[in-house]
Short mmCIF file of C-alpha atoms in Angstrom, two decimals:
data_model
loop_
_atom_site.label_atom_id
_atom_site.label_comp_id
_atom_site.label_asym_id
_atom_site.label_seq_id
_atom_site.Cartn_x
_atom_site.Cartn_y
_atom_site.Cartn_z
CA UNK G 1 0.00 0.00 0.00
CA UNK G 2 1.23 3.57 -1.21
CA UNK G 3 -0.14 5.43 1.84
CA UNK G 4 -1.13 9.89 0.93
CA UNK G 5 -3.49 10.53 3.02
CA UNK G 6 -1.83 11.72 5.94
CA UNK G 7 -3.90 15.21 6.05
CA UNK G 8 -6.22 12.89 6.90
CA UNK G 9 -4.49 10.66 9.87
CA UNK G 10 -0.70 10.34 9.37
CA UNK G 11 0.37 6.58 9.26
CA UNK G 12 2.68 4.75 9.95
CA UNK G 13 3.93 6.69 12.85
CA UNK G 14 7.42 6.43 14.62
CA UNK G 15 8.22 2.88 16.14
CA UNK G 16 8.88 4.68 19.54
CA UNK G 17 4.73 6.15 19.46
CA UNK G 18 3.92 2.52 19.11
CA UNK G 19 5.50 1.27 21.96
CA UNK G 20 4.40 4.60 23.91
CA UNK G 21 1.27 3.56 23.39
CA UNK G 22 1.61 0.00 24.21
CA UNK G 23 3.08 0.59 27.64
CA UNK G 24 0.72 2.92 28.99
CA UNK G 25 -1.72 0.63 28.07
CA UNK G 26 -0.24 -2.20 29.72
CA UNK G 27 1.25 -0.02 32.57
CA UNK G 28 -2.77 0.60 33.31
CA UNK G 29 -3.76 3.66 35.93
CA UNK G 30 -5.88 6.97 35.27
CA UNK G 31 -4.77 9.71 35.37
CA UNK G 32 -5.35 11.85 38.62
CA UNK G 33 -7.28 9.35 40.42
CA UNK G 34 -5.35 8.17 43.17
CA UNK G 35 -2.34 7.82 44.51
CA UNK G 36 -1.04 4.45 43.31
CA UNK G 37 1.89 4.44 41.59
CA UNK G 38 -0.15 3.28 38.19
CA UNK G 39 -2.25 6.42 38.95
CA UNK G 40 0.72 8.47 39.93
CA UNK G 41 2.68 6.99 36.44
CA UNK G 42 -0.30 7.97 34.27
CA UNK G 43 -0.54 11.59 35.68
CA UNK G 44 3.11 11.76 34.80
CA UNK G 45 2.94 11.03 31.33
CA UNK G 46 0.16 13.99 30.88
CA UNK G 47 2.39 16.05 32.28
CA UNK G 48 5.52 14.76 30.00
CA UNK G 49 3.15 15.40 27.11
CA UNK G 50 1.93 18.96 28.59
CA UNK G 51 5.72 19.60 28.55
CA UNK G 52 7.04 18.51 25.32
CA UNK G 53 4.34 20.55 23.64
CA UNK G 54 4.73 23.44 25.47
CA UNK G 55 8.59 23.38 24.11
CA UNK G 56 7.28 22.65 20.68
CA UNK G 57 5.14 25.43 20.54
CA UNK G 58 7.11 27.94 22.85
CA UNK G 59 4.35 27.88 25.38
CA UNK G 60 5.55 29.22 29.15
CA UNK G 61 2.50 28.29 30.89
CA UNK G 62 2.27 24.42 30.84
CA UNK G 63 -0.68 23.98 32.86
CA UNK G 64 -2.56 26.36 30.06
CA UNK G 65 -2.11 23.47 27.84
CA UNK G 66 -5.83 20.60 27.90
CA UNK G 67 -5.92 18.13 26.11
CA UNK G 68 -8.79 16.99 24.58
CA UNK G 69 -9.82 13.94 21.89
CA UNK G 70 -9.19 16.14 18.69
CA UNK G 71 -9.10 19.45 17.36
CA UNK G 72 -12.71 19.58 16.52
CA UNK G 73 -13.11 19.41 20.16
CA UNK G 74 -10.63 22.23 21.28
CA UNK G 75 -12.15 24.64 18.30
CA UNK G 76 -15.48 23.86 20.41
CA UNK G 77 -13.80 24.44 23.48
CA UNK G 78 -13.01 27.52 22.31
CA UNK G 79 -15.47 28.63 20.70
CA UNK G 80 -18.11 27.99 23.22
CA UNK G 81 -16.39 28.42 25.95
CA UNK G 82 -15.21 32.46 25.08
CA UNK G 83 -17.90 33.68 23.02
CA UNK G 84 -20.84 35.45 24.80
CA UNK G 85 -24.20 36.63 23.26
CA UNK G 86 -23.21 39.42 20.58
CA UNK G 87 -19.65 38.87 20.16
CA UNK G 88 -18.47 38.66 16.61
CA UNK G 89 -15.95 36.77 15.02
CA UNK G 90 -13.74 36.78 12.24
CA UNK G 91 -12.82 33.43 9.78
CA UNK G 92 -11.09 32.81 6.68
CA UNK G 93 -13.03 31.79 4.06
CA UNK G 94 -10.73 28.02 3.84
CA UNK G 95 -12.35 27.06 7.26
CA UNK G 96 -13.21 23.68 8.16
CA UNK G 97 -16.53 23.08 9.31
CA UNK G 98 -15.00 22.15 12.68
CA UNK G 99 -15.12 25.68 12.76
CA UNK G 100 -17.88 26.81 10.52
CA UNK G 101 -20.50 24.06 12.51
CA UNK G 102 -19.89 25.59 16.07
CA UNK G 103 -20.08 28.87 14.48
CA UNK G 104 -23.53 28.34 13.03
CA UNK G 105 -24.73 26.51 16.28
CA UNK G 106 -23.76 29.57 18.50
CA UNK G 107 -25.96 32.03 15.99
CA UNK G 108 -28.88 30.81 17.85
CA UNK G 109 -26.93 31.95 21.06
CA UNK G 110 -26.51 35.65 19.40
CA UNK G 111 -23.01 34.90 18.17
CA UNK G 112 -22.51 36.20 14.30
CA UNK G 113 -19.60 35.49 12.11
CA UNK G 114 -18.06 37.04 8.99
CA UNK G 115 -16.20 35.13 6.36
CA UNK G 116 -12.72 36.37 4.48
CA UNK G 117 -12.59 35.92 1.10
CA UNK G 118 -9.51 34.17 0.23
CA UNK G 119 -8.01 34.19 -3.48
CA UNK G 120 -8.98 30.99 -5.53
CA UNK G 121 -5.68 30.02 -4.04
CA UNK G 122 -5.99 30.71 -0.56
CA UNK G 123 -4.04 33.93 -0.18
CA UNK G 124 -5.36 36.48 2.43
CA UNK G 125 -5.10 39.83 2.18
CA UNK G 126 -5.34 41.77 5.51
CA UNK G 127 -6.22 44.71 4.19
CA UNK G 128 -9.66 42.94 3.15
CA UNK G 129 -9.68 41.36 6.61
CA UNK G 130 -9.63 44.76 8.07
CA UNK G 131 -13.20 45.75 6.39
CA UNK G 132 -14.60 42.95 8.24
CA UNK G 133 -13.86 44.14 12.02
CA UNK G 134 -16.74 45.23 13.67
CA UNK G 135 -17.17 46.97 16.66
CA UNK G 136 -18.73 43.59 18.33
CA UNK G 137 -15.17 41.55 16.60
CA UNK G 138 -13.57 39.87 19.87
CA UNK G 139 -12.16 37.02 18.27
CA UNK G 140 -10.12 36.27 14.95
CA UNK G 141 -9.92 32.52 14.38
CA UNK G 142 -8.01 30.97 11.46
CA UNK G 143 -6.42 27.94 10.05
CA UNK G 144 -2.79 28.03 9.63
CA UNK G 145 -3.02 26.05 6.43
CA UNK G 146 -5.90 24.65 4.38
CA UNK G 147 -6.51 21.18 4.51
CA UNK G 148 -8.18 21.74 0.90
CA UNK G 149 -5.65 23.54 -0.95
CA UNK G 150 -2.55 23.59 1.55
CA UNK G 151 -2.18 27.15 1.60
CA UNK G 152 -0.01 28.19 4.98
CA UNK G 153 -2.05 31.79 6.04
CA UNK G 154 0.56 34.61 7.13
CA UNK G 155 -0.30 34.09 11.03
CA UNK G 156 2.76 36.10 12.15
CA UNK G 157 0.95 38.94 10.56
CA UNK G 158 -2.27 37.96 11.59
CA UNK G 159 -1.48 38.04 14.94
CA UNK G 160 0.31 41.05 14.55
CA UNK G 161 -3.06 42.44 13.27
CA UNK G 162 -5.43 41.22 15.78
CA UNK G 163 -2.66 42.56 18.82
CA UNK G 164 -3.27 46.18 16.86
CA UNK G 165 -7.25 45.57 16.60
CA UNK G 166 -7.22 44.17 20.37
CA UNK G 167 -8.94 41.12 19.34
CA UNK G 168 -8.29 36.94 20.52
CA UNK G 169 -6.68 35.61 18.03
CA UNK G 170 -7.06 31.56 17.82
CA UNK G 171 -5.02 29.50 15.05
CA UNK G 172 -6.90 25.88 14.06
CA UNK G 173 -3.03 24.52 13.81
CA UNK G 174 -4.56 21.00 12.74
CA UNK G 175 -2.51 20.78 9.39
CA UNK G 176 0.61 22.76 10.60
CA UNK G 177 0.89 21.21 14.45
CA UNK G 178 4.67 20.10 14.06
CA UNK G 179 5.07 20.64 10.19
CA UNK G 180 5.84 24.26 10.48
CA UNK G 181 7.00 25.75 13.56
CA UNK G 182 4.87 27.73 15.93
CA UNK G 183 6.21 30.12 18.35
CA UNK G 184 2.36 31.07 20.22
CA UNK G 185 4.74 34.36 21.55
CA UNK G 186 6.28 35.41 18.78
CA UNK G 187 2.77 34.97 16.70
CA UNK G 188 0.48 36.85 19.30
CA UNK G 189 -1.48 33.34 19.07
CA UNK G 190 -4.10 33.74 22.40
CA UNK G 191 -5.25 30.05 21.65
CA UNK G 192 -4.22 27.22 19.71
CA UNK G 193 -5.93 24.28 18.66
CA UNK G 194 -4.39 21.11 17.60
CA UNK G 195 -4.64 17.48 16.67
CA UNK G 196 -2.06 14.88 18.15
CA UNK G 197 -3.13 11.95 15.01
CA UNK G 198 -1.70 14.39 12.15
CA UNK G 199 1.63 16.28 12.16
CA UNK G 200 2.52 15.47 15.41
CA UNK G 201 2.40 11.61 14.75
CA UNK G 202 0.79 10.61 17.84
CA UNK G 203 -2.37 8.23 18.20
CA UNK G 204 -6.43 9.22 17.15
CA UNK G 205 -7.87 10.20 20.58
CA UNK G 206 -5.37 12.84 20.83
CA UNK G 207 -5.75 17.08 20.45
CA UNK G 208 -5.71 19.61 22.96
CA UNK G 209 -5.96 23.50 23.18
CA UNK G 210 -3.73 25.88 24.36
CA UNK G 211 -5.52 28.99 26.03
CA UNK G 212 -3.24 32.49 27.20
CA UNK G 213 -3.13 33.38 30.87
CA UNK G 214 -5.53 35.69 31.45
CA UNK G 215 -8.28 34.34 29.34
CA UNK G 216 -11.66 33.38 30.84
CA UNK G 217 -12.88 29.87 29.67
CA UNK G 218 -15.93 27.74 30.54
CA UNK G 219 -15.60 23.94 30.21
CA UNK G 220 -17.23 22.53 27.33
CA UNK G 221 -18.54 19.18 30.10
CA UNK G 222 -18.39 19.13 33.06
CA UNK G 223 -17.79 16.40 35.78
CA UNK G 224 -14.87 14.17 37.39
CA UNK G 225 -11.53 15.86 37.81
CA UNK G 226 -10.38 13.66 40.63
CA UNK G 227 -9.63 17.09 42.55
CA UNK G 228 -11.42 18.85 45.14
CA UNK G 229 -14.11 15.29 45.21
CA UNK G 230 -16.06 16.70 47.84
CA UNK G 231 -17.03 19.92 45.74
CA UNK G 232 -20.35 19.55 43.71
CA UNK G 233 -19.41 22.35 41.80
CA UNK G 234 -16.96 22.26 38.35
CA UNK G 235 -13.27 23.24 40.17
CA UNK G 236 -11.61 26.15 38.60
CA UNK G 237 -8.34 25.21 38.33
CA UNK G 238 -6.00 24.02 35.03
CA UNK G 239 -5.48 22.05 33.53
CA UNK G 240 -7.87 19.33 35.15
CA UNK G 241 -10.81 21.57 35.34
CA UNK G 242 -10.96 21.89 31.70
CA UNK G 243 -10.66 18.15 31.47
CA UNK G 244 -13.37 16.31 33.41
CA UNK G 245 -13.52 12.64 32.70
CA UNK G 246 -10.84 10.35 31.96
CA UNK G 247 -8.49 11.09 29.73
CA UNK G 248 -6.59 8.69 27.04
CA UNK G 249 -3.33 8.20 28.79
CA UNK G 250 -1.84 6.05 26.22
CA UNK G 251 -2.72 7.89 23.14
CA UNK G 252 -1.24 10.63 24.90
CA UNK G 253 1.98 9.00 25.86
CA UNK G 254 1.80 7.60 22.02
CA UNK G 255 1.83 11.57 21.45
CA UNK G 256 4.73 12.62 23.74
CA UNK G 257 6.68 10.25 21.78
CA UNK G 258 5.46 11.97 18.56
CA UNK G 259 6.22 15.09 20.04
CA UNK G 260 9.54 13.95 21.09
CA UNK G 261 10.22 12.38 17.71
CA UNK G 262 9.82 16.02 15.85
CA UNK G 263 11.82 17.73 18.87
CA UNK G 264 14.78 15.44 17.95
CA UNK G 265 14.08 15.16 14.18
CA UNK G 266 13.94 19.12 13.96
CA UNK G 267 10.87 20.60 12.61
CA UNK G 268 13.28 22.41 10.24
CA UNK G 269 14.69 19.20 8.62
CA UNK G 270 11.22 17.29 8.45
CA UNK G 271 9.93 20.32 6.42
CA UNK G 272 12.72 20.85 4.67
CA UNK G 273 12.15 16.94 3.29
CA UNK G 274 8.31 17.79 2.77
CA UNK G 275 9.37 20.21 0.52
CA UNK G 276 11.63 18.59 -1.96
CA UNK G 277 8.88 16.20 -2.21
CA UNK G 278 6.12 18.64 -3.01
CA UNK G 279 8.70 20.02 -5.81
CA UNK G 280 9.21 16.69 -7.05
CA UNK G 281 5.16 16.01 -6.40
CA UNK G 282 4.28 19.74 -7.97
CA UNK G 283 6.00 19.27 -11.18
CA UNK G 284 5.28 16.13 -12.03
CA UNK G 285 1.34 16.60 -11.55
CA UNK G 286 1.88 19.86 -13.50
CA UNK G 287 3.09 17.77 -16.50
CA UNK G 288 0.24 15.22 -17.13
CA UNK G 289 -2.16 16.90 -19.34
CA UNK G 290 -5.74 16.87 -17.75
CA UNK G 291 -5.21 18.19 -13.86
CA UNK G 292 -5.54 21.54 -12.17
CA UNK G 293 -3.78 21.96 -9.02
CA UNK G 294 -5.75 23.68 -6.91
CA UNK G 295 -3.93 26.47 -4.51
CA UNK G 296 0.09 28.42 -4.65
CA UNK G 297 2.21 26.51 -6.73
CA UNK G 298 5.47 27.68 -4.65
CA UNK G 299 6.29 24.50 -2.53
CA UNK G 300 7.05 26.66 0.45
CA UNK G 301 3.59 28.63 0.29
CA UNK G 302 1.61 25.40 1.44
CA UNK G 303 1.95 22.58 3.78
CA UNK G 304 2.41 18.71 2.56
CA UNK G 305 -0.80 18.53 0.60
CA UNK G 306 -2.02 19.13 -3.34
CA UNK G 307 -5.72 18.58 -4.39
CA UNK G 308 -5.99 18.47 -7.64
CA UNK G 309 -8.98 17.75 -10.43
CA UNK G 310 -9.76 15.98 -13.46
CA UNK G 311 -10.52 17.18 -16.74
CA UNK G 312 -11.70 13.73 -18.12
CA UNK G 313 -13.04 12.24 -14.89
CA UNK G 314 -14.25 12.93 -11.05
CA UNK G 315 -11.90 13.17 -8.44
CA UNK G 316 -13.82 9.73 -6.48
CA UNK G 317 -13.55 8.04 -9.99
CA UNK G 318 -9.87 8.81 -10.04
CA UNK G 319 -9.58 7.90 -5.71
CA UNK G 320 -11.18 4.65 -6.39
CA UNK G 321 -9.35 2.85 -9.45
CA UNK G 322 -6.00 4.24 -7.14
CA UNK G 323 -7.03 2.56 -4.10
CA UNK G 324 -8.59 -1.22 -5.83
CA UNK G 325 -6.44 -1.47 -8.92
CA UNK G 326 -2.93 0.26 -7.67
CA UNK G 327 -2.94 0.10 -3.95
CA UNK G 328 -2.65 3.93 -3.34
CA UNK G 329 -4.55 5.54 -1.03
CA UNK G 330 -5.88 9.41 -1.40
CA UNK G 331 -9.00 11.04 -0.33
CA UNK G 332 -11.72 12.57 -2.71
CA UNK G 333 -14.44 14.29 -1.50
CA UNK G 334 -15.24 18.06 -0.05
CA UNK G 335 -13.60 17.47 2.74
CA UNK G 336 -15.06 18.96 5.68
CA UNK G 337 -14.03 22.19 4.28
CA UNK G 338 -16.98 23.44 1.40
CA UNK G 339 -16.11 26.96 2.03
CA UNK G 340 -12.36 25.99 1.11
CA UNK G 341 -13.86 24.57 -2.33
CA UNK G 342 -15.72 27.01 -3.05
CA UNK G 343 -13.23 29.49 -2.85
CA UNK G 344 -11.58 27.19 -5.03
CA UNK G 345 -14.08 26.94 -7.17
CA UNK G 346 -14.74 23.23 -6.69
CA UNK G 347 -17.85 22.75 -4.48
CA UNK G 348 -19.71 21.33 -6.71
CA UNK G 349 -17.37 18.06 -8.34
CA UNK G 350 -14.97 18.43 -5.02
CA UNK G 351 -11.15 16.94 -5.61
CA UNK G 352 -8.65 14.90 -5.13
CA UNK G 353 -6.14 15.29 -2.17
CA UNK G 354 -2.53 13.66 -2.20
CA UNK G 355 -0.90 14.53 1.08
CA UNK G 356 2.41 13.09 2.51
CA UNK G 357 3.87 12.35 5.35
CA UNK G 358 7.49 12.02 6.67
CA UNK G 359 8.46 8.69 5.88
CA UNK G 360 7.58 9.57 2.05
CA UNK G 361 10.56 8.84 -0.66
CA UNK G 362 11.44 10.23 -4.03
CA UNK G 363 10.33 6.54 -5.30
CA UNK G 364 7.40 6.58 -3.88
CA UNK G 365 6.24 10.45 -5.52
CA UNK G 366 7.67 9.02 -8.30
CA UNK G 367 5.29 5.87 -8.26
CA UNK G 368 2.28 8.21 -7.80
CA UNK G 369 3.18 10.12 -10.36
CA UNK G 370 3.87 7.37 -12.98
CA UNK G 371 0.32 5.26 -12.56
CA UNK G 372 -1.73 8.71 -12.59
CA UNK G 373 0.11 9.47 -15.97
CA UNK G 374 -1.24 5.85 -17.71
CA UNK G 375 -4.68 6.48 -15.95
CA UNK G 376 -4.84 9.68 -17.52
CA UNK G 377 -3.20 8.97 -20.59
CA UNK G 378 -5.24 5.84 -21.26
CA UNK G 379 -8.04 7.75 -21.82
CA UNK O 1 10.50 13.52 63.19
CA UNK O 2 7.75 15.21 62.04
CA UNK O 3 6.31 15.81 58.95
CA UNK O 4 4.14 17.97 56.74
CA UNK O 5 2.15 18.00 53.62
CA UNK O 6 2.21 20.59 50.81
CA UNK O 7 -0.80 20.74 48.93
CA UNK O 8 -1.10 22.51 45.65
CA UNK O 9 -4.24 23.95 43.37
CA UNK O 10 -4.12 20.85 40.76
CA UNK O 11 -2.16 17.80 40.08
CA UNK O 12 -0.13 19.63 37.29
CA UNK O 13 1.19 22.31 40.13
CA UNK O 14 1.56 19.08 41.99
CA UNK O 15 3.87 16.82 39.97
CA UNK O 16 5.63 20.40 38.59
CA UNK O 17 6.78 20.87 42.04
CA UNK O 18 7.84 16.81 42.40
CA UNK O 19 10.64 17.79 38.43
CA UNK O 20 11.97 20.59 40.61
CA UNK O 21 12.44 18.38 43.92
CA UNK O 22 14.08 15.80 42.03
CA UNK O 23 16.73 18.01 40.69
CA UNK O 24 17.46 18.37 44.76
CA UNK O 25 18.59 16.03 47.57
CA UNK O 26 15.77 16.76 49.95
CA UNK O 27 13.73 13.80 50.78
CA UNK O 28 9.99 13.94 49.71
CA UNK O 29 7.18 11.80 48.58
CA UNK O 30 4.25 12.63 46.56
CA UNK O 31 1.13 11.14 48.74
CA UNK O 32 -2.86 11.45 48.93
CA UNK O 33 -4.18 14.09 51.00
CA UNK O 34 -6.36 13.53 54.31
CA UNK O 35 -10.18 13.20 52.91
CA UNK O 36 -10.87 15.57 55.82
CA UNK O 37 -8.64 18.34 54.86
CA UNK O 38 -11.03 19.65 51.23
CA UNK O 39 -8.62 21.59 49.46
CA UNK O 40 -6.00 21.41 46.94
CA UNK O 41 -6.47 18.12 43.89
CA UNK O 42 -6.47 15.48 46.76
CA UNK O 43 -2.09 14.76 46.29
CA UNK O 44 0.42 16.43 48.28
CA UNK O 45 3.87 16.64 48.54
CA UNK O 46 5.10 15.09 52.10
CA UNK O 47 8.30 16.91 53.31
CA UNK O 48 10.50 16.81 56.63
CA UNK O 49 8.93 19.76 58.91
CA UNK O 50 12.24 21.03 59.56
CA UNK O 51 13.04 21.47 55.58
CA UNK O 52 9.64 23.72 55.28
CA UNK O 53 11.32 26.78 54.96
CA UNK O 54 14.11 26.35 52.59
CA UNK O 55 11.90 24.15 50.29
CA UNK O 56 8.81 26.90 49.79
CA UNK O 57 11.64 29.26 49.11
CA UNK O 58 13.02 27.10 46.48
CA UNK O 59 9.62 26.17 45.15
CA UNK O 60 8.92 29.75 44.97
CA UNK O 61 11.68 31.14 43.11
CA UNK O 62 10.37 27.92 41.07
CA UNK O 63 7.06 29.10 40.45
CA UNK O 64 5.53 26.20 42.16
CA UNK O 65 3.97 27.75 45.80
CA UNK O 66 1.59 25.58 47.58
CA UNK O 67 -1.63 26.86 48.52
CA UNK O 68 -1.38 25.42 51.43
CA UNK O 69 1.11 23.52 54.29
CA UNK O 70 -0.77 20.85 56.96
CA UNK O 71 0.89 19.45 59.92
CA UNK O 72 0.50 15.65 59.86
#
């Protein structure tokens, strides 16, 4: 099996997350209830994976850092949990509807939204973003790249922008969490919501949310913490009273390991490989007659995905015959991101995305490319 | 001897205060809290009584205060 669809879940993942994972789960214990050493060896390993990612991402309060199951659930987290009746908010017009869905759910709760317009491409322009502020604007919250056409948003500036407008400003880091580095300082980034299962090679199960000091936040559920048991009331303390119920103490060990992986690795050298692939990936999509690329064609203005479409045929026509007749696994569809297509222009017939992941050779772009070139040419 | 337990606001504070013990050669154990005493995330860091003040002095300059010392 030719694995690209890592945008998706990255796979395989280091050997050392696999046996992360397996020894939590053997080592048993949850985390923060009790004092057992298999309780006491769980918390440990949250607080492992608290600390590698808070020296990924340049984050000085550790205990700001919850972890959650996914992204979709720290966007919510967010969202829900900062957003009062009449607050406005800004988005780029490549959100996913992990975004877009909470969004329209808290419009009955007297939150409104305004959509960006993006370039076909994906390019932002913050002069346009500027029109959008309202008076009501309190938060800005963007993807850092699109996980439709891979375009990488300038959130230095953005943050930058939304510091001069006084406004939160929350990244949705789910396709750039330990692909391109993220400094939550140095980008003005208030909050930052991420996956552990894509870029940062750890296990499904896995996300979590980093909210500033300072910042007021109400729990999305409420419940267990394994602190302050006699309370009936939600603590208000962090990380654990952000995080009632149990939380997945392997997958989370599987993602310290992930972490750790990229920490040693060098996020630098990882992307510098993603790129010469996406050169290699680029120009050899660009020369079979009968595809569009969809978003920047620079290598270094996206992150380690193309979608593409078919002159002759649909993109699911194309995803199928790779998967049963070639082995090669992509992903067709809309996915989860219409407003991304339709800024692309490709809402209607969606596309195809090819996205790679770090264990990804020259051979095996080259394989891709070489059975898409008969499919199309046989035609 | 006697001892005392430091109790602090979650079990992150808690275990964040066990990394900077461990870089020292005080003696200390990370144990459960008295039911009866309701504050703090139910552990607590047990210390010698006469190492109080030197180890909330290093905690602090650690950022890791206790919100709270109890006399066992």
């Amino acid at each position: 099996m030719l694995y690209f669809d890592n945008a998706a879940t990255t796979w395989p993942k280091p050997e050392e997350v696999y046996r992360a994972h397996d020894q939590a789960l053997r080592q048993g214990g949850n985390a923060g209830r009790g004092v057992h050493q298999a309780s006491l060896a769980a918390s440990r390993t949250l607080f492992r994976t608290r600390d590698s990612l808070a020296r990924l991402f340049k984050i000085k309060e550790r205990d700001r850092i919850i972890f959650t199951q996914n992204v979709t659930e720290s966007l919510n987290l967010a969202l829900q949990g900062i957003l009062n009746p009449g607050d406005h908010v800004l988005v780029s017009s490549l959100e996913h509807n992990a975004v877009i869905r909470p969004l329209e759910y808290l419009k009955s709760r007297g939150v409104s939204y305004s959509v960006v317009p993006c370039s076909p491409e994906g390019e932002l322009d913050l002069q346009v973003c500027e029109q959008y502020i309202k008076p009501k604007t309190k938060l800005m919250c963007f993807t850092h790249a699109s996980n439709v056409l891979g375009t990488i948003l300038p959130v230095r500036e953005l943050g930058r922008f939304a510091r001069k407008h006084e406004l939160l400003f929350m990244v949705d880091a789910a396709q750039s969490a330990g692909v391109i580095p993220i400094d939550v300082e140095e980008m003005n980034i208030d909050l930052l919501a991420f996956t552990g299962h894509k870029g940062l090679l750890g296990p499904p199960g896995t996300g979590g949310l980093f909210v500033r000091e300072g910042i007021v936040l109400r729990p999305l559920i409420y419940g267990g913490t394994g602190t302050h048991s006699a309370s009936l009331s939600q603590p208000e303390l962090w990380p654990e009273g952000l995080e009632s119920g149990t939380r997945n103490v392997p997958g989370l060990a599987g993602l310290n390991a992930g972490v750790e992986y990229i920490l040693a690795r060098g996020i630098a050298s990882l992307r510098r490989h993603e790129l010469e692939l996406m050169d290699l990936l680029l120009s050899g999509l660009e020369s079979i007659p009968g595809i569009r690329i969809l978003g920047p064609r620079e290598p270094e203005k996206r992150v380690g995905l193309v979608s593409c479409v078919f002159s002759c045929h649909s993109a699911d026509k194309i995803a199928s015959l790779l998967d049963r007749k070639y082995g090669i696994i992509t992903r067709a569809g809309l996915h989860c991101a219409p407003l991304a297509h339709k800024t692309a222009g490709t809402d209607k017939q969606g596309a195809l995305r090819i996205s790679l992941g770090i264990y990804h050779t020259e051979e095996d772009i080259k394989s891709l490319l070489a059975v898409l070139e008969e499919l199309l040419r046989g035609e | 001897m006697k001892d005392v337990i430091l109790i602090f606001s979650s079990v992150h504070h808690t275990l964040g205060a066990e990394e900077q013990l461990m870089k020292t050669t005080w003696h200390f154990l990370v144990v459960p809290v008295p039911p009866h005493i309701n504050e703090g995330c139910g552990l607590g860091i047990q210390i010698e009584e006469n190492e109080v003040a030197a180890v909330l002095q290093y905690l602090e300059e650690k950022g890791f205060s206790p919100v709270k010392v109890v006399n066992l």
